[in-house]
mmCIF file with all atom_site columns, C-alpha atoms and ligand atoms in Angstrom:
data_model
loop_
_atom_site.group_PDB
_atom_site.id
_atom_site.type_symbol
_atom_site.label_atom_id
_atom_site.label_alt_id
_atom_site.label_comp_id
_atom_site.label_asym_id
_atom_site.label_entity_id
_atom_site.label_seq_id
_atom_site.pdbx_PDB_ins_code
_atom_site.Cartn_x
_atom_site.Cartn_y
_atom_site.Cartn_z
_atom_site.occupancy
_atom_site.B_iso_or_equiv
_atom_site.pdbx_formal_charge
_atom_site.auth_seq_id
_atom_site.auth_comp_id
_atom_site.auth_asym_id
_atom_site.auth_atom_id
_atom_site.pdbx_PDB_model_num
ATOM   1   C CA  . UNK A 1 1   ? 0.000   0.000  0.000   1.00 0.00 ? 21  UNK A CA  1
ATOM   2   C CA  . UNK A 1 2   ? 1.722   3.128  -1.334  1.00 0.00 ? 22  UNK A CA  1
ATOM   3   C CA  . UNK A 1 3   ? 0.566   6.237  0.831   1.00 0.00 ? 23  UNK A CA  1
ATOM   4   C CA  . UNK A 1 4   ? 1.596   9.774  -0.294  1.00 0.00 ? 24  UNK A CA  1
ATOM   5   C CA  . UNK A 1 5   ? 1.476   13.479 1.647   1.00 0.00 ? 25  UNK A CA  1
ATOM   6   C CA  . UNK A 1 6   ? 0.341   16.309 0.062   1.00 0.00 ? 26  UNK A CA  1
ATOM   7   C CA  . UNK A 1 7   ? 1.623   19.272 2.377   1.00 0.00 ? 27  UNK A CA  1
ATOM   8   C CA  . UNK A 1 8   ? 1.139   22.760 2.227   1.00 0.00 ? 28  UNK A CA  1
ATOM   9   C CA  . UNK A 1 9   ? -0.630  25.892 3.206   1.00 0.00 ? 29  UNK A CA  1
ATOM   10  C CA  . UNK A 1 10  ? -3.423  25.742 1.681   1.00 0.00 ? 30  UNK A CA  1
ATOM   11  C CA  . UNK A 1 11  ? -4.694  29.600 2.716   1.00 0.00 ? 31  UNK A CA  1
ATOM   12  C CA  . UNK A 1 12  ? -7.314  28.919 0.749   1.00 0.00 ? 32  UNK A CA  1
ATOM   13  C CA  . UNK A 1 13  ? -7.187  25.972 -1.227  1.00 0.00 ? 33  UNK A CA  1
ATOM   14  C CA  . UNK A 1 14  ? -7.038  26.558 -4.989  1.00 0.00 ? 34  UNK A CA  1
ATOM   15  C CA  . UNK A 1 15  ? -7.939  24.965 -8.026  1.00 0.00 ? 35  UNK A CA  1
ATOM   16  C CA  . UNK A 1 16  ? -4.582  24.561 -9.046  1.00 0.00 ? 36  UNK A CA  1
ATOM   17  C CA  . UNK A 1 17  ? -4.251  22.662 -5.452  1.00 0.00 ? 37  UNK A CA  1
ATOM   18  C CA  . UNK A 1 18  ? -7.416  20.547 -6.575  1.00 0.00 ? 38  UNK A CA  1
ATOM   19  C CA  . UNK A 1 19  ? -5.725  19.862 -9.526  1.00 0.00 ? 39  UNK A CA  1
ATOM   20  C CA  . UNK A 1 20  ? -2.670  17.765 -7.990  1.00 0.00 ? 40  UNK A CA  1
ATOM   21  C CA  . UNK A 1 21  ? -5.089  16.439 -5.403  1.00 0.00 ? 41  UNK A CA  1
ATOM   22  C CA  . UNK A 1 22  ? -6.773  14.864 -8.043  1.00 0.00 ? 42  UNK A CA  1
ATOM   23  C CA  . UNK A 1 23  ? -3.906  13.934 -10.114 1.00 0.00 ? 43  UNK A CA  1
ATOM   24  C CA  . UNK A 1 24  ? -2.028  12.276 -7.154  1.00 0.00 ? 44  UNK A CA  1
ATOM   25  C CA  . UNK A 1 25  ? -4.555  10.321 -5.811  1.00 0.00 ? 45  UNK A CA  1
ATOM   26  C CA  . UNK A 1 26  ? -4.871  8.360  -9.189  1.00 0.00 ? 46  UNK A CA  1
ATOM   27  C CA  . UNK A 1 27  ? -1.250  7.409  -7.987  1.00 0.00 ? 47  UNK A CA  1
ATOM   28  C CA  . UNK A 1 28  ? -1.341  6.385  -4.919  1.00 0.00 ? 48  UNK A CA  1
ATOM   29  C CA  . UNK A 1 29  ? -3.590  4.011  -3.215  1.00 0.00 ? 49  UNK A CA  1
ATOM   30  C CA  . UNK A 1 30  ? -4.000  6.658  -0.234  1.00 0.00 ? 50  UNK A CA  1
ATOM   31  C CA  . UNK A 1 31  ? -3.400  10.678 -0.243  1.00 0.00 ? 51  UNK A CA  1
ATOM   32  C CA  . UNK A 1 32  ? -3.103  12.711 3.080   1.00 0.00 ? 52  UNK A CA  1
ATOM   33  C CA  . UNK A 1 33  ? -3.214  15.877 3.092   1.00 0.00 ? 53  UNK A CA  1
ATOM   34  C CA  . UNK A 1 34  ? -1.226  17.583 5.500   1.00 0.00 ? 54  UNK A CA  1
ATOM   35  C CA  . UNK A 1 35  ? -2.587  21.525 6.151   1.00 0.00 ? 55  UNK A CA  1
ATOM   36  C CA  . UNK A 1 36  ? 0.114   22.983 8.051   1.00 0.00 ? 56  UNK A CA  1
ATOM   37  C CA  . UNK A 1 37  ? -0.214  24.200 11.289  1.00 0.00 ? 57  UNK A CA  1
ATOM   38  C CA  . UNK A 1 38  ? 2.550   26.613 11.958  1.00 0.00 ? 58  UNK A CA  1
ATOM   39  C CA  . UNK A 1 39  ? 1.929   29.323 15.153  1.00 0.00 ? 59  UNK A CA  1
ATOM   40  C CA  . UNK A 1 40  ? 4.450   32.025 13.666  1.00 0.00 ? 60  UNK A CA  1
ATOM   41  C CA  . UNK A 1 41  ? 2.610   32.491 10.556  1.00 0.00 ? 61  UNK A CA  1
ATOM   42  C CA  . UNK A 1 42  ? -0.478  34.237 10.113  1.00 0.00 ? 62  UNK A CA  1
ATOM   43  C CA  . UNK A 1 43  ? -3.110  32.626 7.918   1.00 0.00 ? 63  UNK A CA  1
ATOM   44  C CA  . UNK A 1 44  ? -6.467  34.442 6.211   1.00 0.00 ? 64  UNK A CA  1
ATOM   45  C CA  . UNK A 1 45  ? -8.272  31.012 6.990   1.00 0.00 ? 65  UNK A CA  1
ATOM   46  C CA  . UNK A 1 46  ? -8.078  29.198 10.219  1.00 0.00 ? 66  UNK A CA  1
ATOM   47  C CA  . UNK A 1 47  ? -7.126  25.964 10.457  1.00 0.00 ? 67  UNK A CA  1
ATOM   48  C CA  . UNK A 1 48  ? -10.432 24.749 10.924  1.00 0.00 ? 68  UNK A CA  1
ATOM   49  C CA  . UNK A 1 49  ? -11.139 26.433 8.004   1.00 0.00 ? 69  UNK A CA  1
ATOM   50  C CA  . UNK A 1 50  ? -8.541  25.335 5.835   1.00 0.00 ? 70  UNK A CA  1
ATOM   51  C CA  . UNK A 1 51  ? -9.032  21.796 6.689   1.00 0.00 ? 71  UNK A CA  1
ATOM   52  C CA  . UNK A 1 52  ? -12.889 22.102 6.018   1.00 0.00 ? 72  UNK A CA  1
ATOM   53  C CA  . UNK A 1 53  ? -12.465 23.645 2.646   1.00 0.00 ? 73  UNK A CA  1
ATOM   54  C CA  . UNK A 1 54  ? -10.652 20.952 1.692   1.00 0.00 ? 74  UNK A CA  1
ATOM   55  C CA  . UNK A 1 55  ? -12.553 18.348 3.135   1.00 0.00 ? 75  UNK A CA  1
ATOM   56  C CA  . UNK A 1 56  ? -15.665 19.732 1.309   1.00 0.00 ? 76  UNK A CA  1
ATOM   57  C CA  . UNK A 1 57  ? -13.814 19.381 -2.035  1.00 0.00 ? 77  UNK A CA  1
ATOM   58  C CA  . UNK A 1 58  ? -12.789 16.192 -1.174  1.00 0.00 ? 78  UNK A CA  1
ATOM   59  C CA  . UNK A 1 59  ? -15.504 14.057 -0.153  1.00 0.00 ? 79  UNK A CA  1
ATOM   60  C CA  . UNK A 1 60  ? -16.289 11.947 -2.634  1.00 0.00 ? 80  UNK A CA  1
ATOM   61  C CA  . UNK A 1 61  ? -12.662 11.030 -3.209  1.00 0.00 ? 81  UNK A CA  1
ATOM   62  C CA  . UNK A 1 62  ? -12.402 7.579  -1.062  1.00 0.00 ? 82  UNK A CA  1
ATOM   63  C CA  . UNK A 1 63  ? -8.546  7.519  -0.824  1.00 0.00 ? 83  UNK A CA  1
ATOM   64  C CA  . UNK A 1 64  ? -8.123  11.000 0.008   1.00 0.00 ? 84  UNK A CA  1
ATOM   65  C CA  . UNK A 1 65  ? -8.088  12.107 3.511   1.00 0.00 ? 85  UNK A CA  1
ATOM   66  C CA  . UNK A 1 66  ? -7.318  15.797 5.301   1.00 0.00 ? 86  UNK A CA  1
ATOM   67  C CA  . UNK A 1 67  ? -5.468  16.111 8.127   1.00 0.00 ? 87  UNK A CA  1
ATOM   68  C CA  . UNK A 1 68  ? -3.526  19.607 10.118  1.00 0.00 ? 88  UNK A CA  1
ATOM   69  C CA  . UNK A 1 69  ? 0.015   18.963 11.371  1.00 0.00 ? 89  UNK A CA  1
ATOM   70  C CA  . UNK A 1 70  ? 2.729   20.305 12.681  1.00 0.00 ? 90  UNK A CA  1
ATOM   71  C CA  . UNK A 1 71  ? 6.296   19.992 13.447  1.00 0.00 ? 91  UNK A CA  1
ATOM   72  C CA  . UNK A 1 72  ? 8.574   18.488 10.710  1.00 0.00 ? 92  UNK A CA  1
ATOM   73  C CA  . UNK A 1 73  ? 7.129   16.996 7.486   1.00 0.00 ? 93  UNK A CA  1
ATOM   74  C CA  . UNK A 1 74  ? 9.431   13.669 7.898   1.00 0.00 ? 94  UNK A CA  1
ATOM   75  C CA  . UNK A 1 75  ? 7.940   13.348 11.343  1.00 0.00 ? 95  UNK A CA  1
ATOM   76  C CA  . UNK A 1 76  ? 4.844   13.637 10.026  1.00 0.00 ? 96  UNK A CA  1
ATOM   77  C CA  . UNK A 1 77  ? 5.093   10.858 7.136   1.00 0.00 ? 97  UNK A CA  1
ATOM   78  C CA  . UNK A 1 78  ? 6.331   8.445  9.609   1.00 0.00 ? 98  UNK A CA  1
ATOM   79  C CA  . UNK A 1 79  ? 3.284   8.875  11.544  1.00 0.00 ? 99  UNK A CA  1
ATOM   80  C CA  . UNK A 1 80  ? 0.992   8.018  9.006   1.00 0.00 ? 100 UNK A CA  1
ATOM   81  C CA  . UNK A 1 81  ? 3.207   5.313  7.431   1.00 0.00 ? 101 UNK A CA  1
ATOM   82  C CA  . UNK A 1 82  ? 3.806   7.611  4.212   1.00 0.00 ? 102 UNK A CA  1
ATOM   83  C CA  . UNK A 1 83  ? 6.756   7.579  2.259   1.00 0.00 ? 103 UNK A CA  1
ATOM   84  C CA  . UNK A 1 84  ? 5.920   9.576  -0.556  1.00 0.00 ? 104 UNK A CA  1
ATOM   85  C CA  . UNK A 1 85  ? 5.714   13.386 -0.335  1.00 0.00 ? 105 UNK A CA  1
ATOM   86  C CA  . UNK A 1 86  ? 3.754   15.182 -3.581  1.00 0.00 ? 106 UNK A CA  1
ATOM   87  C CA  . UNK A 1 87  ? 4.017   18.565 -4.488  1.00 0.00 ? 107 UNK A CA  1
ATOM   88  C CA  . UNK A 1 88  ? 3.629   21.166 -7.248  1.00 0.00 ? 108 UNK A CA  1
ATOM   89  C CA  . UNK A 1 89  ? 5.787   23.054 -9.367  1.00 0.00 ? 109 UNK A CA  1
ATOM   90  C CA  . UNK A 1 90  ? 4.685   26.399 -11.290 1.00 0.00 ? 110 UNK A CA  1
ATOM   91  C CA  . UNK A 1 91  ? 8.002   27.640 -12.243 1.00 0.00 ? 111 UNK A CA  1
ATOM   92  C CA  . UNK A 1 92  ? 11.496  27.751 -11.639 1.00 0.00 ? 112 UNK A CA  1
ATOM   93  C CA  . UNK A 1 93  ? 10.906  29.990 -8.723  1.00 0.00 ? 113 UNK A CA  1
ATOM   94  C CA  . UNK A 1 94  ? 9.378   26.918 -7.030  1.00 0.00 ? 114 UNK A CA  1
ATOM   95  C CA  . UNK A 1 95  ? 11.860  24.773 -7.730  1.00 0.00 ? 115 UNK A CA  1
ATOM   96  C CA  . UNK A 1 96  ? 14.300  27.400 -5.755  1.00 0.00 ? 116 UNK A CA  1
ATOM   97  C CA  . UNK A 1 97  ? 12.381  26.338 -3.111  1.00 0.00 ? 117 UNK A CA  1
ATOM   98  C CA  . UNK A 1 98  ? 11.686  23.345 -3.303  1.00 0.00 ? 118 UNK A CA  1
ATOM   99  C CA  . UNK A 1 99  ? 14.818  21.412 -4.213  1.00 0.00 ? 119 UNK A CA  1
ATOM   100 C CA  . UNK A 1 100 ? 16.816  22.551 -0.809  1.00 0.00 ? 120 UNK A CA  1
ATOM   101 C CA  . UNK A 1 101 ? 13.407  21.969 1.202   1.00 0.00 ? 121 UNK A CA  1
ATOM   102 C CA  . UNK A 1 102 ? 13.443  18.208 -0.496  1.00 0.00 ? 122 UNK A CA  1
ATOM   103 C CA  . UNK A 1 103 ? 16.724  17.921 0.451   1.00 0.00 ? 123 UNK A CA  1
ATOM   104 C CA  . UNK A 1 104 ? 16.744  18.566 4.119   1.00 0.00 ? 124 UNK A CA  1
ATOM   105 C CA  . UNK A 1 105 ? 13.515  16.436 4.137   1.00 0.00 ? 125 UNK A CA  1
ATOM   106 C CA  . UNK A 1 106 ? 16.036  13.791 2.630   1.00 0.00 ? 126 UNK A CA  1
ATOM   107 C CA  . UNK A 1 107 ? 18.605  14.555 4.718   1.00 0.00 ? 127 UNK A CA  1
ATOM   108 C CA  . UNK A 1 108 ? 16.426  13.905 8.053   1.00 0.00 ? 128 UNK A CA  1
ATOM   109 C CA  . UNK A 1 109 ? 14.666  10.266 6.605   1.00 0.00 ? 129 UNK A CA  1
ATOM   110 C CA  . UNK A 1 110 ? 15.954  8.474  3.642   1.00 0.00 ? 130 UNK A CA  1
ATOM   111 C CA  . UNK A 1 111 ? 12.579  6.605  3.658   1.00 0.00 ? 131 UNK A CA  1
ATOM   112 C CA  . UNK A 1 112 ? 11.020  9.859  2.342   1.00 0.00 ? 132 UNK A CA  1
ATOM   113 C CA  . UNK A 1 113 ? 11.320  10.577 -1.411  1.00 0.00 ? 133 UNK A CA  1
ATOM   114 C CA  . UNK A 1 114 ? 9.615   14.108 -2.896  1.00 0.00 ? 134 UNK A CA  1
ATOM   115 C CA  . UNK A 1 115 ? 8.126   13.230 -5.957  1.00 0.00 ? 135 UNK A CA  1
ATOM   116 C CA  . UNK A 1 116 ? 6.772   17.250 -7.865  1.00 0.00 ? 136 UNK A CA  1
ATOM   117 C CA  . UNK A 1 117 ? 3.910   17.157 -10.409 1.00 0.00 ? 137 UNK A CA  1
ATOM   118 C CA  . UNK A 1 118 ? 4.077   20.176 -12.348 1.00 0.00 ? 138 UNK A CA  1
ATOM   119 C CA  . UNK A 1 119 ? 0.962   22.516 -12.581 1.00 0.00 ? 139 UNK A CA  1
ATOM   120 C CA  . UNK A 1 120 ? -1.547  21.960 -15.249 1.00 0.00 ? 140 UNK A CA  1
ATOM   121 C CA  . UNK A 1 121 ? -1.954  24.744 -18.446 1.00 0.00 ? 141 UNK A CA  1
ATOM   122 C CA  . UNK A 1 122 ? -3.984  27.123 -17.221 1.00 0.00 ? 142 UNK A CA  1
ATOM   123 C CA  . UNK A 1 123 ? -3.053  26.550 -13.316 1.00 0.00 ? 143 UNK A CA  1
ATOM   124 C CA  . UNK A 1 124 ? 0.366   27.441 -13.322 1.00 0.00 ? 144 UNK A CA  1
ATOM   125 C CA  . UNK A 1 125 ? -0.713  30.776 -12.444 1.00 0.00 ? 145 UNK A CA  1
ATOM   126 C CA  . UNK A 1 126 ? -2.985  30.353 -9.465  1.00 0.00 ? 146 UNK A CA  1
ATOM   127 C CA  . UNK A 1 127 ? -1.597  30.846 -6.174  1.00 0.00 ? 147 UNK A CA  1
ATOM   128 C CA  . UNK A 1 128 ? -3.248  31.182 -3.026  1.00 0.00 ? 148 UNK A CA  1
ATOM   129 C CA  . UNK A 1 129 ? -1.328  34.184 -2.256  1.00 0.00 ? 149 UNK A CA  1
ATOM   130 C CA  . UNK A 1 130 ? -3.008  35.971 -5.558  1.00 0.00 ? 150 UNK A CA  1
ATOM   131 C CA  . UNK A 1 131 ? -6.303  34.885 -3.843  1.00 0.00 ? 151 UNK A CA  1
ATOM   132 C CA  . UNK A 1 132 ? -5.775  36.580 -0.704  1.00 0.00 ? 152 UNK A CA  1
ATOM   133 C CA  . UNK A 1 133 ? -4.712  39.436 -2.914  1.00 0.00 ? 153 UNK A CA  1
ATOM   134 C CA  . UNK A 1 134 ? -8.112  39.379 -5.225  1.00 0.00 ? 154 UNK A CA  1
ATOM   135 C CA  . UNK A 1 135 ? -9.842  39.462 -1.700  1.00 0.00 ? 155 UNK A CA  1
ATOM   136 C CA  . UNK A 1 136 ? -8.513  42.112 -0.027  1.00 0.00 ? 156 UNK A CA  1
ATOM   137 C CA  . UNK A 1 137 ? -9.598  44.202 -2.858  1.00 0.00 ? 157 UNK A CA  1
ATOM   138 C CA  . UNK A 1 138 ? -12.995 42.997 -2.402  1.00 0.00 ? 158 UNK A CA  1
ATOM   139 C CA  . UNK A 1 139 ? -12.892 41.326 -5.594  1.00 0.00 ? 159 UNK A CA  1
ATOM   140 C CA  . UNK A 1 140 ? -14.730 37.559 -6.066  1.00 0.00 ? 160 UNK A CA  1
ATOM   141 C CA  . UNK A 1 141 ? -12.518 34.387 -5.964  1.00 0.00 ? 161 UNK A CA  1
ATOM   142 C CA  . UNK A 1 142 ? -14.481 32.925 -8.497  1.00 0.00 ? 162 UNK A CA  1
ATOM   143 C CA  . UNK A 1 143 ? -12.192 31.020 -11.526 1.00 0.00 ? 163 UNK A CA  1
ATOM   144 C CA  . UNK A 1 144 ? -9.197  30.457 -8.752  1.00 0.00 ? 164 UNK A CA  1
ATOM   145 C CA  . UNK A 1 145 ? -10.827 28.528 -5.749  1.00 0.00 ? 165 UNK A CA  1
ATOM   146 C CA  . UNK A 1 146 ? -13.664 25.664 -6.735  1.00 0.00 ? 166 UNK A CA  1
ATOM   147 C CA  . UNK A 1 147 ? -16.748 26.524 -7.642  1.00 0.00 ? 167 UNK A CA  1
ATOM   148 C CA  . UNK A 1 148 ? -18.398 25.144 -4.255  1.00 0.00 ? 168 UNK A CA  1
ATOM   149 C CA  . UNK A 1 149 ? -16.195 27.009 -2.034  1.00 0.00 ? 169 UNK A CA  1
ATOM   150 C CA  . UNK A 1 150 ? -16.626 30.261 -4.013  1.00 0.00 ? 170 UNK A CA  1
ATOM   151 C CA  . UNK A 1 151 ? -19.220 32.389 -1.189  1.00 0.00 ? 171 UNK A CA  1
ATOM   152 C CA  . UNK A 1 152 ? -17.156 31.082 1.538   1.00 0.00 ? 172 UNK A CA  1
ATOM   153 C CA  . UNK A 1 153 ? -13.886 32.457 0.502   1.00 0.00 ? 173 UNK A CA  1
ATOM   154 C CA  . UNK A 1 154 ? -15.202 35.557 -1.080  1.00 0.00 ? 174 UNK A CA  1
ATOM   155 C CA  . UNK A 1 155 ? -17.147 35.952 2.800   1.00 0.00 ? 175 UNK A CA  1
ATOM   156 C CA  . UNK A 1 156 ? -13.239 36.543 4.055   1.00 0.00 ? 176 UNK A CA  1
ATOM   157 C CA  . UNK A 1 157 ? -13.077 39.550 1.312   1.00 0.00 ? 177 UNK A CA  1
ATOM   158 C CA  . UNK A 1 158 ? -12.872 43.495 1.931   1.00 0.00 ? 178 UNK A CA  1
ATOM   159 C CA  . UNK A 1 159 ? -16.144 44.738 3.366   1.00 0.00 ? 179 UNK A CA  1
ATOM   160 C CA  . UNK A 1 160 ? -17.643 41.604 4.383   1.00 0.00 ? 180 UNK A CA  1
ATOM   161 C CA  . UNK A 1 161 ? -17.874 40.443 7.678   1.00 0.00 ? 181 UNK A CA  1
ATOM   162 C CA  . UNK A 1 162 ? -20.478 36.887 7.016   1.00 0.00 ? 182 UNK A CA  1
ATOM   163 C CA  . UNK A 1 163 ? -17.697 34.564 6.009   1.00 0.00 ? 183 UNK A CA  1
ATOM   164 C CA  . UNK A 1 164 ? -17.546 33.147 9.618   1.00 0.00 ? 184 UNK A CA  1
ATOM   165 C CA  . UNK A 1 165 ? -21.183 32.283 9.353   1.00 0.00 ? 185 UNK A CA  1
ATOM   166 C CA  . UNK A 1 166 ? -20.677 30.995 5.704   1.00 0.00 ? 186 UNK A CA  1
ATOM   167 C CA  . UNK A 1 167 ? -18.655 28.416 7.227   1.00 0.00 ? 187 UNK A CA  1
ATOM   168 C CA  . UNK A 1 168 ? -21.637 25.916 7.811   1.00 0.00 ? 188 UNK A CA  1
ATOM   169 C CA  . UNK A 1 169 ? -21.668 26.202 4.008   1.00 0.00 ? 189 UNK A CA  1
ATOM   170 C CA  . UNK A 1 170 ? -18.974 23.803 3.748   1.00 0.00 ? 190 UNK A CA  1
ATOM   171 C CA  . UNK A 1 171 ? -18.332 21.923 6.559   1.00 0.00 ? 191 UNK A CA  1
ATOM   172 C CA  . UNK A 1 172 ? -21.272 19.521 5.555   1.00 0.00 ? 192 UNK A CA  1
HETATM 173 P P1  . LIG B 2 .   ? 3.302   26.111 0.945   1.00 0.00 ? 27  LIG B P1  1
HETATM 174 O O1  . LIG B 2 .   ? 3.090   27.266 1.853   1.00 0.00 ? 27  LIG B O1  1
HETATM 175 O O2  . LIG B 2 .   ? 3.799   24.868 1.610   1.00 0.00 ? 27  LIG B O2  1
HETATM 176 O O3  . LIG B 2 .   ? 4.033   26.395 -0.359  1.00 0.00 ? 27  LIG B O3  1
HETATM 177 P P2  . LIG B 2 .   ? 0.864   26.095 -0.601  1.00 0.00 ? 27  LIG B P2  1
HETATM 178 O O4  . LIG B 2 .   ? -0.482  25.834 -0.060  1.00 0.00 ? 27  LIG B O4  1
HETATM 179 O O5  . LIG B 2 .   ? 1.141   27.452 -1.157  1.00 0.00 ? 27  LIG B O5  1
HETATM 180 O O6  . LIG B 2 .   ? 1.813   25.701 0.573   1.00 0.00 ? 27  LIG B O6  1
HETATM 181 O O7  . LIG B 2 .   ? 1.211   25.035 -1.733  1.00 0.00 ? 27  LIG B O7  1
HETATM 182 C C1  . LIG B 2 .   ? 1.273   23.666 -1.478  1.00 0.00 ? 27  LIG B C1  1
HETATM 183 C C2  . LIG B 2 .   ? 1.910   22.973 -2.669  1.00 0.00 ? 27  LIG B C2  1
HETATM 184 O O8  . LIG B 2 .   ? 1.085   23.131 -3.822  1.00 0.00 ? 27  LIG B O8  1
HETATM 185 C C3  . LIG B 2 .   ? 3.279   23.523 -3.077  1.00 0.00 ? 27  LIG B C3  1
HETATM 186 O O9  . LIG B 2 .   ? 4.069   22.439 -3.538  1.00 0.00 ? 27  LIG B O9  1
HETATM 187 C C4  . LIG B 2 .   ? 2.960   24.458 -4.213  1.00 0.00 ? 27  LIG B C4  1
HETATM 188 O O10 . LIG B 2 .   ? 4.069   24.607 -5.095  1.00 0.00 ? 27  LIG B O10 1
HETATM 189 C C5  . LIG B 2 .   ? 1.835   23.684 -4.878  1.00 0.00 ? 27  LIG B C5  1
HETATM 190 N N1  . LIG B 2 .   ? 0.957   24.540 -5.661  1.00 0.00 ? 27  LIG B N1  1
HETATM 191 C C6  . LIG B 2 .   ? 0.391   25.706 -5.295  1.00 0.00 ? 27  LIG B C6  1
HETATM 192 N N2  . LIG B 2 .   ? -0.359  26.212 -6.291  1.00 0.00 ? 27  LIG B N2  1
HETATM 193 C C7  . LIG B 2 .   ? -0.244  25.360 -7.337  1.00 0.00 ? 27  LIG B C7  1
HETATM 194 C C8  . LIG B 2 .   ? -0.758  25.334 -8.691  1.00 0.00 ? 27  LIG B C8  1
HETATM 195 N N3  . LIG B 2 .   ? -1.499  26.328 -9.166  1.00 0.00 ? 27  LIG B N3  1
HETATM 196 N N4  . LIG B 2 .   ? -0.444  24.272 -9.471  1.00 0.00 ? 27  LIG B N4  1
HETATM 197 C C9  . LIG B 2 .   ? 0.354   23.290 -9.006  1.00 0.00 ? 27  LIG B C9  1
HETATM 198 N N5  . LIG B 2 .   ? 0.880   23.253 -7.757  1.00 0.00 ? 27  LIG B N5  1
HETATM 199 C C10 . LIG B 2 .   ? 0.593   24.278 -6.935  1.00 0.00 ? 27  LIG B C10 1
#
């Protein structure tokens, strides 16, 4: 049984995030993924939040399950008996990152290979960052977040204070 980790941020998730969601869990008989928890950075979406949004878009995927975490990845993929970690590339600017990141991750369990899918035409563009951007301008999230999650995350936008109540929108 081949179990992979899909970590990241996920402040909000994106459809470019959906995208290698779906791709990697046609590759592996289970996908976690791990939102991270991390107390010295400040996130738009709460955990809770985060983890709901992407449970929501998950659902009906049965080999995909959601999970927060913190401390270090490795630690993490030992936990749940991973050994795969999954993530995306958009440019060479990510692979700046990356490739050191990977390495240490390497460095700390040999068990643990990073494995990168790169971002679908038409993705490679979407960041969550650029999200959080769109919002605070009180613009909609619509085309960059999926579909479902669209009045949730444009709740958390300039001017409007319902998002918090939006959140039983989702969580079902
Ligand atoms: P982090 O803060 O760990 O980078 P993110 O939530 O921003 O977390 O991203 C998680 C992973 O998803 C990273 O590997 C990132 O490169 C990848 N990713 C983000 N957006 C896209 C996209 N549009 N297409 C493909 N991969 C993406």
């Amino acid at each position: 049984m081949k179990t992979a980790i899909y970590p990241g941020s996920f402040d909000p998730v994106t459809l470019g995030h959906f995208d290698i969601i779906k791709r990697a869990s046609g590759l592996f008989d289970c996908l976690i993924i791990g939102v991270l928890r991390n107390s010295s950075k400040s996130y738009l979406f709460s955990e809770e939040e985060r983890v709901n949004m992407l449970r929501s878009v998950t659902g009906d995927m049965a080999n995909v399950q959601v999970c927060a975490f913190d401390g270090l990845l490795v630690d993490f993929c030992q936990e749940m008996h991973a050994d795969v970690v999954i993530r995306g590339l958009r440019s060479a600017g990510d692979m700046e990152y990356e490739l050191p990141m990977a390495a240490v991750n390497r460095k700390l369990s040999e068990k643990v290979e990073t494995i990168w899918l790169s971002a679908s035409p038409g993705y490679a563009a979407v960041s969550s960052s650029a999200v959080r951007e769109i919002l605070s301008y009180g613009r909609s999230a619509e085309g960059f977040v999926p579909e479902k999650l669209v009045p949730f995350v444009d709740g958390k936008g300039a001017g409007n204070a319902a998002g918090k109540e939006k959140l039983t929108l989702i969580s079902g």
